[in-house]
Amino acid sequence: MNDPIITVDEVTKRFPGGTKALDGLTLHISRGSIYGLLGPNGAGKTTLIRILATLLRPDSGTVRVAGHDAVRNPAQVRECIGLAGQFAAVDDHLTGRENIAMIGRLYGLTRREATRRATEIVDRIGLTDAAERQVKTYSGGMRRRIDLAASLIGRPQVLFLDEPTTGVDPASRQDLWTLVRDLAAEGTTVLLTTQYLDEADHLADRIAVIDHGCLLTVGTATELKDRTGGAIVELDLPAEQQPMALRTLEPLQANRDPDRDRIVLPAPDGPLTLRHALRLLDHADITPTNVALHRPTLTDVFLALTRNETRDLTGRVA
Ligand SMILES: Nc1ncnc2c1ncn2[C@@H]1O[C@H](COP(=O)(O)OP(=O)(O)OP(=O)(O)O)[C@@H](O)[C@H]1O
Ligand SMILES: [Mg+2]
């Protein structure tokens, strides 16, 4: 990989009480890219971001951001980064614009420059109308957007966004995606965590999936989907017919997807597998109400990796 701006090498972090939040994690992130970090709750995503942002020290391993060692030179790292944490850190009694300007002052901008930049960013993030109101009157999604706006004021080379769109409405999410893309096009490197797999799919140039502090896999969204392999058949059936259908389709490794209340099975032979499944069901006198054959989505990849604990590429460098 050419010119990584973030390198995480063999990083381990254990919390008091014994939780190993990071377990020898290695990731390399290219300059100017949008990098998605996925993993179930407790996987270690926020811990990694806090280490990269110099808020937490690793027990072992090395972390470099924009050419600086995060443990030995945290002050230099802080000059290059912006952070919007998982829980919006905003002052309720200030207005939106004042909150952003305050962070600008912490970055060493003059009062006038901080105010000018805050106004510019408020426009960019689409909160001009609300910017003069105290943040305590904001909705949850608006607070997140102000927090994200504040992370931009220092014109960071590297931006860490920990679940930037959690609780943000769909239209505002689209706006934030556009903003993140624009920032990356201007040369900012963005590391974001998300629980929305479509977000990673749309935004991220590369995606790493971690669990229990270990890397499970890394690649582009397409590479991850290809690695999960083949296609997937989905069948909708009335609830009372599902147990019988599952027994009938057992030879094809059918499973019930509880989230979507349907039966899914791998289709290594594509339409041939689908035809086979429908024949078996027909013999059992079962007719699905809907049938679909599709390529794996990022959700399928995520579930396959994190449910079955498949460690297909552990240790591979991003
Ligand atoms: N300050 C702390 N003290 C003790 N344990 C902690 C602390 N912070 C995190 N942990 C533990 O470390 C593990 C990783 O937590 P982390 O917050 O990094 O997960 P995450 O991937 O960000 O999860 P989520 O998706 O829920 O935000 C969890 O088991 C968590 O309980
Ligand atoms: Mg987290």
Tab-separated table of C-alpha atoms in Angstrom, residues 110-232:
chain	number	residue	atom	x	y	z
A	110	THR	CA	-8.306	33.840	16.742
A	111	ARG	CA	-11.800	34.765	17.896
A	112	ARG	CA	-12.572	36.375	14.554
A	113	GLU	CA	-11.237	33.422	12.537
A	114	ALA	CA	-13.078	30.928	14.768
A	115	THR	CA	-16.363	32.792	14.251
A	116	ARG	CA	-15.807	33.029	10.502
A	117	ARG	CA	-14.993	29.330	10.164
A	118	ALA	CA	-17.925	28.353	12.442
A	119	THR	CA	-20.354	30.239	10.202
A	120	GLU	CA	-18.872	28.588	7.113
A	121	ILE	CA	-19.136	25.103	8.647
A	122	VAL	CA	-22.682	25.634	9.936
A	123	ASP	CA	-23.697	26.416	6.334
A	124	ARG	CA	-21.857	23.392	5.052
A	125	ILE	CA	-23.542	21.057	7.529
A	126	GLY	CA	-26.995	22.506	6.799
A	127	LEU	CA	-27.704	23.879	10.266
A	128	THR	CA	-27.740	27.599	9.434
A	129	ASP	CA	-31.289	28.024	10.704
A	130	ALA	CA	-30.635	26.388	14.063
A	131	ALA	CA	-27.133	27.731	14.605
A	132	GLU	CA	-28.196	30.689	16.743
A	133	ARG	CA	-30.252	28.576	19.169
A	134	GLN	CA	-28.905	27.054	22.366
A	135	VAL	CA	-27.939	23.423	21.834
A	136	LYS	CA	-30.264	22.320	24.670
A	137	THR	CA	-33.164	22.982	22.283
A	138	TYR	CA	-31.699	20.636	19.641
A	139	SER	CA	-32.886	17.171	18.724
A	140	GLY	CA	-30.466	14.247	19.110
A	141	GLY	CA	-29.621	14.202	15.415
A	142	MET	CA	-28.910	17.946	15.370
A	143	ARG	CA	-26.530	17.586	18.331
A	144	ARG	CA	-24.594	14.943	16.439
A	145	ARG	CA	-24.347	17.186	13.410
A	146	ILE	CA	-23.032	20.080	15.486
A	147	ASP	CA	-20.464	17.779	17.089
A	148	LEU	CA	-19.381	16.624	13.654
A	149	ALA	CA	-19.208	20.221	12.444
A	150	ALA	CA	-16.971	21.118	15.380
A	151	SER	CA	-14.564	18.322	14.438
A	152	LEU	CA	-13.981	20.082	11.098
A	153	ILE	CA	-12.947	23.461	12.376
A	154	GLY	CA	-9.239	22.714	12.665
A	155	ARG	CA	-9.183	21.599	8.983
A	156	PRO	CA	-7.887	18.211	10.093
A	157	GLN	CA	-5.797	15.985	7.834
A	158	VAL	CA	-7.380	12.997	9.534
A	159	LEU	CA	-10.958	12.849	10.737
A	160	PHE	CA	-12.273	10.203	13.135
A	161	LEU	CA	-16.042	9.741	13.081
A	162	ASP	CA	-17.423	7.277	15.617
A	163	GLU	CA	-20.917	6.321	14.431
A	164	PRO	CA	-21.471	9.738	12.827
A	165	THR	CA	-25.003	9.087	11.625
A	166	THR	CA	-26.529	7.157	14.526
A	167	GLY	CA	-29.860	8.813	15.264
A	168	VAL	CA	-29.635	11.097	12.236
A	169	ASP	CA	-32.641	11.161	9.874
A	170	PRO	CA	-32.277	9.687	6.350
A	171	ALA	CA	-32.114	13.021	4.495
A	172	SER	CA	-29.494	14.415	6.884
A	173	ARG	CA	-27.539	11.163	6.599
A	174	GLN	CA	-27.348	11.666	2.847
A	175	ASP	CA	-26.079	15.213	3.461
A	176	LEU	CA	-23.413	13.936	5.858
A	177	TRP	CA	-22.337	11.303	3.333
A	178	THR	CA	-21.914	14.036	0.732
A	179	LEU	CA	-19.903	16.076	3.219
A	180	VAL	CA	-17.631	13.129	4.052
A	181	ARG	CA	-17.078	12.448	0.352
A	182	ASP	CA	-16.267	16.114	-0.285
A	183	LEU	CA	-13.784	16.144	2.589
A	184	ALA	CA	-12.074	13.036	1.250
A	185	ALA	CA	-11.931	14.576	-2.232
A	186	GLU	CA	-10.159	17.576	-0.665
A	187	GLY	CA	-7.563	15.202	0.802
A	188	THR	CA	-8.873	14.525	4.314
A	189	THR	CA	-8.509	10.915	5.448
A	190	VAL	CA	-11.672	9.716	7.167
A	191	LEU	CA	-11.888	6.754	9.539
A	192	LEU	CA	-15.490	6.060	10.427
A	193	THR	CA	-17.277	3.417	12.431
A	194	THR	CA	-20.872	2.611	11.696
A	195	GLN	CA	-23.606	0.132	12.503
A	196	TYR	CA	-25.261	0.946	9.162
A	197	LEU	CA	-23.741	-1.429	6.671
A	198	ASP	CA	-25.199	0.477	3.735
A	199	GLU	CA	-23.269	3.492	4.986
A	200	ALA	CA	-19.986	1.603	4.802
A	201	ASP	CA	-21.030	0.164	1.445
A	202	HIS	CA	-21.737	3.623	-0.020
A	203	LEU	CA	-18.915	5.569	1.548
A	204	ALA	CA	-15.899	3.484	2.403
A	205	ASP	CA	-13.044	2.797	-0.029
A	206	ARG	CA	-11.952	0.017	2.291
A	207	ILE	CA	-13.716	-1.776	5.096
A	208	ALA	CA	-12.276	-3.663	8.057
A	209	VAL	CA	-14.481	-5.952	10.116
A	210	ILE	CA	-13.258	-6.501	13.662
A	211	ASP	CA	-14.564	-8.520	16.597
A	212	HIS	CA	-13.118	-9.163	20.060
A	213	GLY	CA	-10.355	-6.707	19.185
A	214	CYS	CA	-9.118	-8.824	16.242
A	215	LEU	CA	-9.259	-8.187	12.523
A	216	LEU	CA	-11.660	-10.597	10.820
A	217	THR	CA	-11.334	-9.333	7.277
A	218	VAL	CA	-10.434	-6.246	5.260
A	219	GLY	CA	-11.003	-5.127	1.669
A	220	THR	CA	-13.294	-3.154	-0.595
A	221	ALA	CA	-17.044	-3.787	-0.210
A	222	THR	CA	-16.960	-5.792	-3.452
A	223	GLU	CA	-14.018	-7.915	-2.291
A	224	LEU	CA	-15.767	-8.694	0.979
A	225	LYS	CA	-18.951	-9.717	-0.832
A	226	ASP	CA	-17.017	-11.841	-3.313
A	227	ARG	CA	-15.181	-13.593	-0.480
A	228	THR	CA	-18.466	-14.496	1.185
A	229	GLY	CA	-19.060	-16.360	-2.054
A	230	GLY	CA	-21.917	-17.338	-4.315
A	231	ALA	CA	-25.441	-16.103	-4.154
A	232	ILE	CA	-28.195	-16.358	-1.564
